[in-house]
Coordinates of C-alpha atoms in Angstrom, one line a residue:
M22 CA 0.0 -0.1 -0.3
R23 CA 0.9 3.5 -0.8
A24 CA 1.3 6.5 1.9
R25 CA -1.4 8.7 2.4
E26 CA -1.1 12.2 0.5
P27 CA -2.4 15.4 1.2
W28 CA -4.7 15.4 -1.8
D29 CA -6.3 12.6 -0.7
D30 CA -8.6 14.5 1.4
F31 CA -10.1 16.5 -1.1
G32 CA -13.0 15.2 -3.1
P33 CA -14.5 15.5 -6.6
D34 CA -14.3 18.6 -8.7
G35 CA -17.1 20.7 -6.9
D36 CA -17.9 24.3 -6.4
D37 CA -15.3 24.9 -3.7
G38 CA -13.7 27.6 -5.6
F39 CA -10.4 25.6 -6.5
D40 CA -9.1 24.1 -9.2
D41 CA -8.4 20.6 -9.5
L42 CA -5.1 19.0 -10.8
Y43 CA -4.7 15.3 -11.6
R44 CA -2.2 13.0 -10.3
G45 CA -3.1 9.7 -12.2
S46 CA -6.3 8.8 -10.1
R47 CA -5.3 11.3 -7.9
R48 CA -6.1 15.6 -7.8
I49 CA -4.8 18.4 -6.2
D50 CA -7.0 21.5 -5.2
A51 CA -5.0 23.9 -5.3
R52 CA -5.4 27.8 -5.8
A53 CA -3.2 30.4 -6.6
N54 CA -3.1 33.9 -4.8
N55 CA -0.7 36.0 -7.3
R56 CA 2.0 35.5 -4.8
S57 CA 4.8 33.3 -4.2
T58 CA 3.1 30.5 -2.5
V59 CA 0.0 28.3 -3.4
T60 CA -2.3 26.9 -0.7
V61 CA -2.5 22.7 -1.4
A62 CA -5.0 21.0 1.0
G63 CA -4.5 24.3 3.1
R64 CA -1.1 24.4 3.4
D65 CA 0.7 26.8 1.6
V66 CA 3.3 25.7 -1.0
R67 CA 6.1 27.8 -2.4
T68 CA 6.1 28.5 -6.0
T69 CA 9.5 26.4 -6.8
Y70 CA 7.7 23.4 -7.5
F71 CA 4.6 24.9 -9.0
V72 CA 4.6 27.4 -12.0
S73 CA 1.0 28.6 -13.5
V74 CA 0.3 28.1 -17.2
S75 CA 0.7 31.4 -18.2
S76 CA 4.2 31.4 -17.3
A77 CA 5.2 28.2 -18.8
A78 CA 3.7 29.6 -22.0
L79 CA 5.5 32.5 -22.1
A80 CA 9.2 30.5 -21.4
A81 CA 7.9 28.4 -24.1
V82 CA 7.5 31.5 -27.0
V83 CA 11.1 32.5 -25.6
G84 CA 12.8 29.7 -26.1
L85 CA 11.4 29.2 -29.5
V86 CA 12.5 32.6 -30.4
A87 CA 15.9 31.9 -29.0
L88 CA 16.5 28.6 -31.0
L89 CA 15.5 30.5 -33.9
G90 CA 17.9 33.0 -33.9
V91 CA 20.8 30.7 -33.5
W92 CA 19.8 27.5 -36.3
Q93 CA 18.5 30.1 -38.8
P94 CA 17.1 27.4 -41.4
W95 CA 16.8 30.1 -44.3
D96 CA 20.7 30.6 -44.9
E97 CA 21.2 27.2 -45.4
T98 CA 23.8 27.2 -48.4
D99 CA 22.7 25.2 -51.6
P100 CA 24.9 22.3 -53.0
T101 CA 26.6 24.7 -55.1
G102 CA 27.9 26.8 -52.2
E103 CA 25.6 29.8 -52.6
R104 CA 23.2 31.3 -50.1
D105 CA 19.4 31.1 -50.7
G106 CA 18.4 34.3 -52.8
A107 CA 22.0 35.3 -54.1
P108 CA 22.7 35.0 -57.5
A109 CA 24.9 31.6 -58.7
A110 CA 27.8 32.0 -60.9
T111 CA 28.0 29.5 -63.6
A112 CA 30.0 28.4 -66.1
T113 CA 30.2 25.8 -68.9
E114 CA 33.4 24.2 -70.2
Y115 CA 34.6 21.5 -72.2
T116 CA 34.3 18.3 -70.1
G117 CA 36.7 16.3 -72.7
G118 CA 39.6 14.5 -71.5
G119 CA 38.0 13.0 -68.5
H120 CA 37.5 16.1 -66.5
T121 CA 34.6 17.9 -65.8
A122 CA 34.6 21.7 -65.5
R123 CA 33.0 23.1 -62.4
A124 CA 30.9 26.3 -62.0
A125 CA 33.1 29.2 -60.2
P126 CA 31.8 30.1 -56.7
Y127 CA 30.8 33.5 -57.0
R128 CA 32.9 36.3 -55.2
K129 CA 31.5 39.6 -54.6
P130 CA 34.0 42.0 -56.0
T131 CA 35.9 43.8 -53.1
P132 CA 35.1 47.5 -53.2
T133 CA 38.7 48.4 -54.7
E134 CA 38.1 46.1 -57.7
P135 CA 36.5 47.2 -60.6
T136 CA 33.1 45.6 -61.5
G137 CA 33.2 46.4 -65.2
G138 CA 36.3 44.9 -66.3
G139 CA 39.2 47.5 -66.8
S140 CA 42.7 48.3 -64.7
G141 CA 40.3 49.9 -62.0
E142 CA 42.1 52.8 -62.4
D143 CA 40.2 55.9 -63.3
P144 CA 39.2 56.8 -67.0
E145 CA 41.8 59.2 -68.8
E146 CA 39.9 62.3 -69.4
P147 CA 39.7 63.0 -73.5
D148 CA 42.3 65.4 -74.4
P149 CA 40.5 69.2 -75.2
T150 CA 39.6 69.4 -78.9
P151 CA 42.6 71.9 -80.1
T152 CA 41.4 75.4 -81.4
S153 CA 42.6 76.6 -84.4
D154 CA 43.7 80.1 -84.2
P155 CA 41.8 82.7 -85.5
P156 CA 42.8 83.3 -89.3
D157 CA 44.7 86.0 -90.5
P158 CA 42.8 89.4 -91.5
P159 CA 43.0 89.2 -95.2
E160 CA 45.8 90.8 -96.6
P161 CA 44.4 94.5 -98.4
S162 CA 44.2 94.2 -101.9
A163 CA 46.3 96.1 -104.1
P164 CA 45.5 98.8 -105.7
P165 CA 43.9 99.0 -109.5
D166 CA 46.0 98.4 -112.3
P167 CA 45.9 101.9 -113.9
V168 CA 46.2 100.0 -117.6
D169 CA 43.1 98.1 -116.5
V170 CA 41.1 101.1 -115.0
A171 CA 41.7 103.2 -118.3
F172 CA 40.6 100.2 -120.7
A173 CA 37.2 100.0 -118.6
S174 CA 36.5 103.5 -118.1
V175 CA 36.5 103.6 -122.3
R176 CA 32.8 103.6 -123.8
V177 CA 31.5 103.5 -127.7
G178 CA 31.9 106.9 -128.9
T179 CA 35.0 108.4 -127.0
C180 CA 37.6 109.8 -128.7
L181 CA 41.2 108.9 -128.4
S182 CA 44.7 110.5 -129.0
V183 CA 46.2 106.9 -130.1
Y184 CA 47.8 106.0 -133.2
D185 CA 49.8 103.7 -135.4
D186 CA 53.8 105.6 -135.1
G187 CA 54.7 104.4 -138.4
W188 CA 56.6 101.1 -137.2
G189 CA 53.6 99.2 -136.5
R190 CA 53.2 100.3 -132.8
L191 CA 50.6 102.2 -130.9
S192 CA 51.8 105.5 -129.9
Q193 CA 50.5 104.8 -125.9
D194 CA 50.1 101.9 -123.7
R195 CA 46.6 102.8 -122.5
P196 CA 43.6 105.0 -124.0
V197 CA 43.9 108.1 -123.1
A198 CA 40.3 110.0 -123.7
V199 CA 39.9 113.6 -125.5
D200 CA 37.8 115.9 -127.2
C201 CA 36.8 114.9 -130.3
G202 CA 37.1 118.0 -131.9
A203 CA 40.4 118.5 -130.6
G204 CA 43.4 118.5 -133.3
F205 CA 44.9 115.1 -131.6
A206 CA 42.0 113.1 -131.5
F207 CA 43.2 110.7 -134.2
T208 CA 40.6 107.8 -133.2
K209 CA 37.6 107.2 -132.0
V210 CA 35.9 104.0 -130.1
T211 CA 32.8 101.9 -132.4
M212 CA 32.5 99.0 -129.9
V213 CA 34.4 97.5 -126.8
T214 CA 34.6 93.7 -127.2
T215 CA 36.7 91.1 -125.2
L216 CA 38.7 90.0 -128.3
A217 CA 40.5 92.5 -130.8
S218 CA 39.8 89.8 -133.1
H219 CA 36.0 90.5 -133.1
C220 CA 36.9 93.9 -134.6
P221 CA 36.7 95.2 -137.8
S222 CA 39.7 95.1 -139.9
G223 CA 39.7 97.3 -143.1
A224 CA 41.1 99.9 -143.7
G225 CA 41.8 103.2 -141.1
Q226 CA 40.4 100.3 -138.7
Y227 CA 41.9 98.7 -135.9
G228 CA 41.6 96.1 -133.1
W229 CA 43.0 97.0 -129.6
G230 CA 43.1 94.2 -127.4
H231 CA 43.9 94.5 -123.7
V232 CA 44.3 91.4 -120.7
N233 CA 43.5 92.7 -117.2
G234 CA 45.0 91.7 -114.2
D235 CA 42.2 89.5 -113.2
G236 CA 42.9 87.3 -116.8
S237 CA 40.1 88.8 -118.4
S238 CA 40.2 90.7 -121.8
V239 CA 39.0 93.6 -123.1
A240 CA 39.3 94.8 -127.0
L241 CA 38.3 98.3 -128.4
C242 CA 37.4 98.8 -131.7
L243 CA 39.2 102.0 -133.6
D244 CA 38.4 104.1 -136.3
R245 CA 40.9 106.5 -137.8
V246 CA 39.4 110.3 -137.6
F247 CA 41.2 111.7 -140.9
A248 CA 41.5 115.3 -141.3
A249 CA 43.0 117.7 -143.9
G250 CA 46.6 118.3 -143.1
Q251 CA 47.4 115.0 -141.6
C252 CA 50.5 113.3 -143.0
F253 CA 50.9 109.9 -143.5
P254 CA 54.0 107.4 -145.0
A255 CA 53.0 105.4 -148.3
T256 CA 55.0 103.4 -150.8
L257 CA 54.5 104.8 -154.2
T258 CA 55.2 103.0 -157.4
R259 CA 55.2 104.7 -161.3
Q260 CA 52.1 102.7 -163.2
A261 CA 52.5 101.9 -166.6
D262 CA 50.7 104.5 -168.1
G263 CA 52.9 107.4 -165.9
T264 CA 50.6 107.3 -162.9
L265 CA 51.4 107.0 -159.4
G266 CA 49.6 104.4 -157.5
G267 CA 51.1 102.4 -153.9
E268 CA 50.0 101.4 -150.6
A269 CA 49.8 103.6 -147.7
R270 CA 49.8 103.3 -143.7
L271 CA 46.4 104.9 -143.6
F272 CA 46.3 104.3 -139.3
S273 CA 49.9 106.2 -138.8
V274 CA 50.0 109.8 -137.9
W275 CA 53.5 110.8 -139.3
G276 CA 55.1 114.6 -138.8
C277 CA 54.6 116.7 -141.8
D278 CA 58.0 118.4 -141.3
R279 CA 59.6 115.3 -140.9
K280 CA 62.5 114.5 -143.6
Q281 CA 62.4 110.3 -143.3
V282 CA 59.5 108.2 -143.4
P283 CA 59.5 104.6 -142.0
K284 CA 62.1 101.8 -143.2
G285 CA 60.3 100.4 -146.3
M286 CA 58.2 103.9 -146.9
N287 CA 59.1 106.5 -149.8
A288 CA 56.8 108.9 -149.6
K289 CA 55.0 111.0 -147.1
M290 CA 51.5 111.9 -148.2
V291 CA 49.2 114.6 -146.7
I292 CA 45.8 114.4 -146.5
T293 CA 43.8 116.8 -148.8
A294 CA 40.1 115.9 -148.3
V295 CA 37.9 112.9 -146.7
Q296 CA 35.0 112.2 -149.2
R297 CA 31.9 110.0 -148.0
G298 CA 30.8 109.8 -151.8
G299 CA 32.3 111.4 -155.3
T300 CA 35.6 112.1 -156.4
C301 CA 38.9 113.6 -154.6
P302 CA 39.6 117.7 -155.8
R303 CA 42.5 117.6 -158.2
H304 CA 45.7 119.8 -158.3
A305 CA 47.5 120.8 -161.2
D306 CA 50.9 120.5 -160.3
R307 CA 50.5 117.3 -157.8
Q308 CA 49.0 113.9 -158.5
T309 CA 46.0 113.4 -156.3
L310 CA 45.9 109.8 -154.7
H311 CA 42.7 108.3 -152.9
W312 CA 42.2 105.4 -150.7
R313 CA 38.8 103.8 -149.9
V314 CA 39.0 103.0 -146.3
F315 CA 35.9 101.8 -143.6
N316 CA 34.8 99.1 -146.0
G317 CA 34.2 101.6 -149.1
S318 CA 32.0 104.2 -146.7
A319 CA 34.6 106.9 -147.2
T320 CA 37.5 107.8 -149.5
V321 CA 40.9 109.7 -148.1
C322 CA 42.4 112.4 -150.4
A323 CA 46.1 112.9 -150.7
V324 CA 49.2 114.3 -152.3
Q325 CA 52.8 113.5 -152.0
T326 CA 54.3 116.1 -150.0
Q327 CA 58.0 114.4 -150.0

């Protein structure tokens, strides 16, 4: 037989206000009074042997939290050595020759390593774009050639003092405009063109061409201004009937007081009249010669003076 226990004196749970605790076929009628002791069967028993249900539940929760903090099952590594949630580095390599390539474990780059390749040094800054020096100011243009200016200033109808000097050369290197009524107005401009070959080439006419400094060209078409009293050189021959005839350099102006004539010439002629139709006046003591000029539109009448 077992020894009698203190709780054997209590009967089944009733209305005594106590909680019934069972131990095997026995029960314990205990009451907690929020103090450090528990009254069992009319006697105070210390809480060293009895723990309230609420305290036990709180201790269980605290223990579970502590266990999870140490174990951390979600931080387990997978077979490739990576933690859950971290990207695994994989590499596919040739497995021939009996060797199998393995995936290299992922290693996070250190702060000193570049993540995009390269040497890790700061990229060199590009050299600044070289700026070209400002262009030099244009050199002042040279003054225009006075000969170019003289030719450019001539217009149709302008009278000039130029003539053939008797040797096949013009008396001036540039046109000089003069009054058409002056005694030294020996030529007149009938047309301005680009080439002398465009000018008429009959007796008493001349094409005066010039090339400008910029490469352009100009030509003045001139008519000789004949007047009574002017002299010009000529080459005369005696005809079969005893009369004189010959060729004259009609665009020339020769000094009437000059004793000599250009080489190849043998006579000096003086103009007695310029006719626009009709015949030349005759002189009793000298033979009068005549030449058709300006493509036959006029006749120059002259007699020999030497």
